[in-house]
Coordinates of C-alpha atoms in Angstrom, one line a residue:
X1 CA 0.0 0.0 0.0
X2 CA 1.5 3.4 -1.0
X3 CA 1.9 5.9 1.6
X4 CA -0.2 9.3 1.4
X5 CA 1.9 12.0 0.3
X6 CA 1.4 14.8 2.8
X7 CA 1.6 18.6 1.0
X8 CA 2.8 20.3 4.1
X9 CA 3.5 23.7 2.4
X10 CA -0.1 23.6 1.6
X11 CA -1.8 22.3 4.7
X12 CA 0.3 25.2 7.2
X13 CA -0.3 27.4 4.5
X14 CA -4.4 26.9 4.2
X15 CA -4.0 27.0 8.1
X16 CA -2.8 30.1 8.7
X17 CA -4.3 31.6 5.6
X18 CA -7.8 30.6 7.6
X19 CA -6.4 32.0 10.5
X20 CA -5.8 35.6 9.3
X21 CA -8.8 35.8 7.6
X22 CA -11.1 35.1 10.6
X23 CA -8.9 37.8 12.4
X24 CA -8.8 40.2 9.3
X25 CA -11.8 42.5 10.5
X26 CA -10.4 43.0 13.8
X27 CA -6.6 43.2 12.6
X28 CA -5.1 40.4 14.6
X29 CA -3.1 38.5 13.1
X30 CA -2.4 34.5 14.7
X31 CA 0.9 36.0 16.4
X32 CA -0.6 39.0 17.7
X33 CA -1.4 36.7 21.1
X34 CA -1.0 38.2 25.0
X35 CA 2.8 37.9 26.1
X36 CA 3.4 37.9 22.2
X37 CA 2.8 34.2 21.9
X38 CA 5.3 31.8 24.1
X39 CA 7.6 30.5 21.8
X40 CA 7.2 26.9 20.9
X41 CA 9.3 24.4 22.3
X42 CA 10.4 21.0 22.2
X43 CA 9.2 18.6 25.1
X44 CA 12.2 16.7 24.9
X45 CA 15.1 18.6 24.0
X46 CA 14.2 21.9 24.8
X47 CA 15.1 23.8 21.6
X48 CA 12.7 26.0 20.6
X49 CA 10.8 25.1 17.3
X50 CA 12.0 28.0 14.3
X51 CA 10.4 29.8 11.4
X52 CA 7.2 28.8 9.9
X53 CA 6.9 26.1 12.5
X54 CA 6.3 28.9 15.3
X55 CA 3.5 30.2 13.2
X56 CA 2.2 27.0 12.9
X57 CA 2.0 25.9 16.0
X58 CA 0.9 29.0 17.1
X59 CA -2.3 28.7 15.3
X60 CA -2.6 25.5 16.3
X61 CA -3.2 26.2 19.8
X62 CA -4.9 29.2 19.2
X63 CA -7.5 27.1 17.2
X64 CA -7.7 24.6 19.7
X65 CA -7.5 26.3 23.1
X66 CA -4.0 24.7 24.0
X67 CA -2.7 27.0 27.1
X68 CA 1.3 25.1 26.5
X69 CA 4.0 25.9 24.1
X70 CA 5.3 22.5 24.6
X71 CA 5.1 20.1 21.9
X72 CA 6.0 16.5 21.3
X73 CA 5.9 13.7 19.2
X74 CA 4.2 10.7 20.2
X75 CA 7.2 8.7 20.9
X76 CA 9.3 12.0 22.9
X77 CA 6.1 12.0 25.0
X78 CA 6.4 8.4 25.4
X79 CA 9.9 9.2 26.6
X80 CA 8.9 11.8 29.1
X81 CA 6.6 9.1 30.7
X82 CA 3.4 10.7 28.9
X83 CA 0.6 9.3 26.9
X84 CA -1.1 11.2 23.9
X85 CA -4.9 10.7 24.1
X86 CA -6.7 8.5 22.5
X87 CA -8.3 10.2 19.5
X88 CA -5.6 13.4 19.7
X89 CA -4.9 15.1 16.3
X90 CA -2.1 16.0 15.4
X91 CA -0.3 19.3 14.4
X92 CA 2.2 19.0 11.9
X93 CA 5.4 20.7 12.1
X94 CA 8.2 20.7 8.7
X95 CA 11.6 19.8 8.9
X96 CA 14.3 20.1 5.9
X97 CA 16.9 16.9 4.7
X98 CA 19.3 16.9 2.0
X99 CA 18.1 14.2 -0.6
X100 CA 20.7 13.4 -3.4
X101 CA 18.8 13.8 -7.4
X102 CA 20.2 13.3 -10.3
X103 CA 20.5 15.6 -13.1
X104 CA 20.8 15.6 -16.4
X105 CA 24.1 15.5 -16.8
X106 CA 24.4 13.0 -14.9
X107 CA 26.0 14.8 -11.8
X108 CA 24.2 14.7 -8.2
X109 CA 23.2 17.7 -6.6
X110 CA 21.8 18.1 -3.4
X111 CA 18.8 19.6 -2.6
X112 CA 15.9 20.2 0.7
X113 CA 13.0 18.6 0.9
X114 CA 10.2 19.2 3.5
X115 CA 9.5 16.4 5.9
X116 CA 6.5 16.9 8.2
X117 CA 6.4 15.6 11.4
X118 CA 3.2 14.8 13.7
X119 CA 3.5 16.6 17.0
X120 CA 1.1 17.0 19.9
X121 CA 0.5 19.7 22.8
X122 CA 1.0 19.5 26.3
X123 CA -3.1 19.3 26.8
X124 CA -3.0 16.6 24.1
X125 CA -1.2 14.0 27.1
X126 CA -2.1 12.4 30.0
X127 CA 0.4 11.0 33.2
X128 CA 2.6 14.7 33.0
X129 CA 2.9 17.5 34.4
X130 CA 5.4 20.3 34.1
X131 CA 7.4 20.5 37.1
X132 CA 8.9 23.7 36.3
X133 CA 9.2 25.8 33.1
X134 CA 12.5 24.8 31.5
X135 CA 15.9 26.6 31.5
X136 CA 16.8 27.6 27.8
X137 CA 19.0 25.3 25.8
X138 CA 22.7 27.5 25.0
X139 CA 22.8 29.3 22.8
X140 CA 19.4 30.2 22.3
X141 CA 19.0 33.4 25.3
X142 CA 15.8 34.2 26.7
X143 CA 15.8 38.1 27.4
X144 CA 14.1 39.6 29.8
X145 CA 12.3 42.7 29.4
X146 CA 14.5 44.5 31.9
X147 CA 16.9 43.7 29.2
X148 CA 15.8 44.8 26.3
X149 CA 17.3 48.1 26.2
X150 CA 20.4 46.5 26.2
X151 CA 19.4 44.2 23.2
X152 CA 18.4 47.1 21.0
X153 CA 21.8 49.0 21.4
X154 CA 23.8 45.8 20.8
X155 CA 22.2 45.9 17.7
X156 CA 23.7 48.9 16.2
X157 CA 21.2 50.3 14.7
X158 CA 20.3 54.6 14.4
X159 CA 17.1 54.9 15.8
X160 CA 16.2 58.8 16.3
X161 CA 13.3 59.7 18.0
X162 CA 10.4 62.4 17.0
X163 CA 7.5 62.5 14.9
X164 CA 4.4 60.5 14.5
X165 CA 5.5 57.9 12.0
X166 CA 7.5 54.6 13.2
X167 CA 9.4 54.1 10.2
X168 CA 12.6 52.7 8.5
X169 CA 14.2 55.1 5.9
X170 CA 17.2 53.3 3.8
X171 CA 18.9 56.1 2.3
X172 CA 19.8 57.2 5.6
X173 CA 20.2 53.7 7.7
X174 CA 18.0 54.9 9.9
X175 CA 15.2 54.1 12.2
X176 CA 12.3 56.8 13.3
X177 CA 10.1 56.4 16.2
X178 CA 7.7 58.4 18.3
X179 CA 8.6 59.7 21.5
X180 CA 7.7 56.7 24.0
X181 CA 5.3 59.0 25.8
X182 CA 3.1 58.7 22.7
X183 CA 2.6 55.1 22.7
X184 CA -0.6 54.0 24.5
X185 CA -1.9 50.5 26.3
X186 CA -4.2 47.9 24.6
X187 CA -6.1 44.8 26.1
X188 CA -2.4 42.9 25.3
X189 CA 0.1 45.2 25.6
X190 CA 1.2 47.9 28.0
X191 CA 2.0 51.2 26.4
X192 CA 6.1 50.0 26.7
X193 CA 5.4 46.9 25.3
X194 CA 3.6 48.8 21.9
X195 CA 6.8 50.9 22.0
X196 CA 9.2 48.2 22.0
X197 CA 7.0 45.7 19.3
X198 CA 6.4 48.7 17.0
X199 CA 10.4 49.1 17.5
X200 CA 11.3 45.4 17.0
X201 CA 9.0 45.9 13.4
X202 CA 11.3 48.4 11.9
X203 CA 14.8 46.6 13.8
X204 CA 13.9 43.7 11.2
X205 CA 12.8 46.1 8.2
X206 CA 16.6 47.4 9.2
X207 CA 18.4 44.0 8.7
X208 CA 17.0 44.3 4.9
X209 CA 19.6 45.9 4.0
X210 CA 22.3 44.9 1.6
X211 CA 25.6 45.2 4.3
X212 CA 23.7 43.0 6.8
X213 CA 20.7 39.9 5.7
X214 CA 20.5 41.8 1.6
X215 CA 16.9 40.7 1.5
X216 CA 15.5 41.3 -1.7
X217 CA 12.1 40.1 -2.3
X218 CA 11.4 41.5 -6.0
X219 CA 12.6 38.9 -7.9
X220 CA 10.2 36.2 -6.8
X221 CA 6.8 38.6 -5.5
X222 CA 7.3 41.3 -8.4
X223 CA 5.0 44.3 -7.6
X224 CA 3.9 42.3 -4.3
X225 CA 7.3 42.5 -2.9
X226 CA 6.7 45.9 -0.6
X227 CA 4.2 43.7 1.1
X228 CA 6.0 40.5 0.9
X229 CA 8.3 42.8 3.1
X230 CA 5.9 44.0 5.4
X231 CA 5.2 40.3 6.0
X232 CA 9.0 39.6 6.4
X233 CA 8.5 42.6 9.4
X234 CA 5.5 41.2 11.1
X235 CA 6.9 38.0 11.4
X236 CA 10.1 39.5 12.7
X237 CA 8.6 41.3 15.1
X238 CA 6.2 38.7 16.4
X239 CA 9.7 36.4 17.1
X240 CA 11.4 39.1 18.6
X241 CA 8.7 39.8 20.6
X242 CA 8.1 36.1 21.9
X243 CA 11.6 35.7 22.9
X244 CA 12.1 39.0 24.8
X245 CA 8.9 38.5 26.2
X246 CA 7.1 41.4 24.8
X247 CA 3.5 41.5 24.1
X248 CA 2.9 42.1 19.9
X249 CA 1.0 44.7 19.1
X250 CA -1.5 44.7 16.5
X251 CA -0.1 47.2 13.9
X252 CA -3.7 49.4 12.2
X253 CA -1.5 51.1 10.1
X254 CA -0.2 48.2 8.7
X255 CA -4.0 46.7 8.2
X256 CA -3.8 47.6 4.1
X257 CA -1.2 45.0 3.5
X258 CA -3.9 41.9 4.9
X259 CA -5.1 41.4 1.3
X260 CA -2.0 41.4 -0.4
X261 CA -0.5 39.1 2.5
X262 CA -3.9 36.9 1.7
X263 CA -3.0 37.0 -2.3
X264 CA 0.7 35.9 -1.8
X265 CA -0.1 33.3 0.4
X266 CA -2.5 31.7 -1.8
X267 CA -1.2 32.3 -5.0
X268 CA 2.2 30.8 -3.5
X269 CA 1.8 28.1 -1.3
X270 CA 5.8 28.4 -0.3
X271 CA 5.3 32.4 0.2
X272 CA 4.9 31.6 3.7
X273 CA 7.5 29.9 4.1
X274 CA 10.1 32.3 2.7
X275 CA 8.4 35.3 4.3
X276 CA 9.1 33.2 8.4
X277 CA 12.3 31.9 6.9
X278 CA 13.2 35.6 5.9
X279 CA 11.9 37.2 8.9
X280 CA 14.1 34.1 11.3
X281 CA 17.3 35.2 9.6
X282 CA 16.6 38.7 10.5
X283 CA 16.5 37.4 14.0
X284 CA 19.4 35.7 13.9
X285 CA 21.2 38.6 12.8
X286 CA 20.3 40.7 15.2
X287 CA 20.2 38.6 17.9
X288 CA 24.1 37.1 17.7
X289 CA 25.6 39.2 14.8
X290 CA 24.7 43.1 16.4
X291 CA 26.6 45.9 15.2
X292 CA 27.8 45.7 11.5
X293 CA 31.0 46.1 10.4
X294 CA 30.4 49.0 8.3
X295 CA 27.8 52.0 10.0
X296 CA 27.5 53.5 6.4
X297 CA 24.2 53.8 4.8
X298 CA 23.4 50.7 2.5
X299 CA 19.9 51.7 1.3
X300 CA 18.1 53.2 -1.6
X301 CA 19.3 56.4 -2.6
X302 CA 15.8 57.6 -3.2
X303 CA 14.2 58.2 -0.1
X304 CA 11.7 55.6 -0.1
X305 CA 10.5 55.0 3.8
X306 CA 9.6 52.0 5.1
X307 CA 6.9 51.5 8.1

């Protein structure tokens, strides 16, 4: 008997896709969750899941009420002592391996393919409990909010102050914020928790530029790549934000971009995909590369502002 072929591009991407559109009127996107959304982790080894499988998962619990960001499969449960329910679904999560393919001139190449892999939540078991949240594996830091500061100027980057527009402007390698006094609370964040998402949105618009991640999205999402960024942004922001423990904020402004977000996603079932894996390499960089090694301007010589 064959074994079903399991599109796993297409079934996070239909997930999440259903997710935002349920959310749409209101402007909350599935990572826009109080705290910002613990970030998922492994019950077994710790790590914390990365990229589009934080998104997925998630929505996952979102969807189904599931309070833990821990996640196993049915045999690391096992392992823990644990049983999954009877009856449990499953969540999928994707994982990448080199498979060998021949060409056609008869040369191997290597290439990714996209395993997924069945996982279930904390709620999903019976015969556990969680003794105490786990320490963080190295070298994955969890920062604390009293810490953040100290993140944001290890990045490097210019950030001035004034105005009424949060923004990124290339041509001048800079970031522009409000004054924090002009930041107001929400029913999921604090008025310094809006301040410090909006300012994690434009730190990853930042790492776009040539000297530091050179993300250029043109070439693949054509006219669609200013939102394709904007995507890149939220994503960023909603990472940065569950690791430094920072509630995300909603972004209104940003509410125009939810139908072209909708139209990449389904036109492209791997759009998501290279939007989280985009927007996890921002991360990285800022997280563990900081300050670059040159402080000129990289941008755009024509002005163009990104928010």
């Amino acid at each position: 008997m064959l074994k079903k072929t399991i599109d796993i591009h297409q079934i996070i991407t239909d997930k999440i896709v259903a997710a935002i559109e349920a959310g749409a009127g209101d402007f909350v996107m599935p990572w826009h969750r109080k705290k910002g959304g613990l970030k998922p982790r492994n019950i077994l080894t710790g790590n914390f899941y990365q990229g589009v499988n934080v998104l997925a998962l998630w929505v996952e619990a979102q969807a189904n009420g599931f309070s833990s960001n821990l996640w196993g499969t049915y045999r690391q449960w096992s392992e823990k002592g644990a049983q999954v329910r009877k009856g449990a679904k499953s969540s999928y999560v994707v994982f990448y391996r080199q498979i060998a393919i021949q060409t056609e001139e008869d040369d191997e190449q290597l290439r990714p393919v996209a395993r997924a892999t069945p996982v279930f939540n904390a709620d999903q078991v019976d015969s556990w409990s969680d003794p105490q949240p786990m320490a963080p594996p190295d070298p994955e830091p969890v920062i604390t909010l009293r810490g953040v500061d100290t993140f944001i100027t290890a990045t490097g980057a210019k950030i001035e102050h004034g105005g009424d527009r949060a923004c990124y402007s290339p041509s001048t390698d800079t970031i522009h914020m409000p004054e924090r006094s002009s930041f107001i609370g929400s029913p999921t964040s604090s008025p310094t928790e809006a301040y410090y998402s909006t300012l994690c949105h434009e730190l990853t618009h930042y790492t776009g530029a040539k000297n530091r991640c050179d993300r250029d999205l043109s070439r693949r999402f054509g006219s669609q790549a200013y939102a394709m960024e904007e995507l890149v942004a939220e994503l960023g922001a909603a990472f940065l934000c569950a690791e430094l423990g920072i509630s995300s904020e909603p972004r209104p402004d940003h509410a125009q971009y939810i139908a072209s977000w909708l139209q990449i996603l389904k036109n492209d079932k791997r759009g998501l995909f290279t939007a989280a894996s985009a927007a996890g390499k921002a991360v990285d960089f800022l997280r563990t590369t900081g300050r670059p090694s040159s402080p000129q301007p990289t941008g755009s010589d024509n002005g163009e502002i990104i928010s």
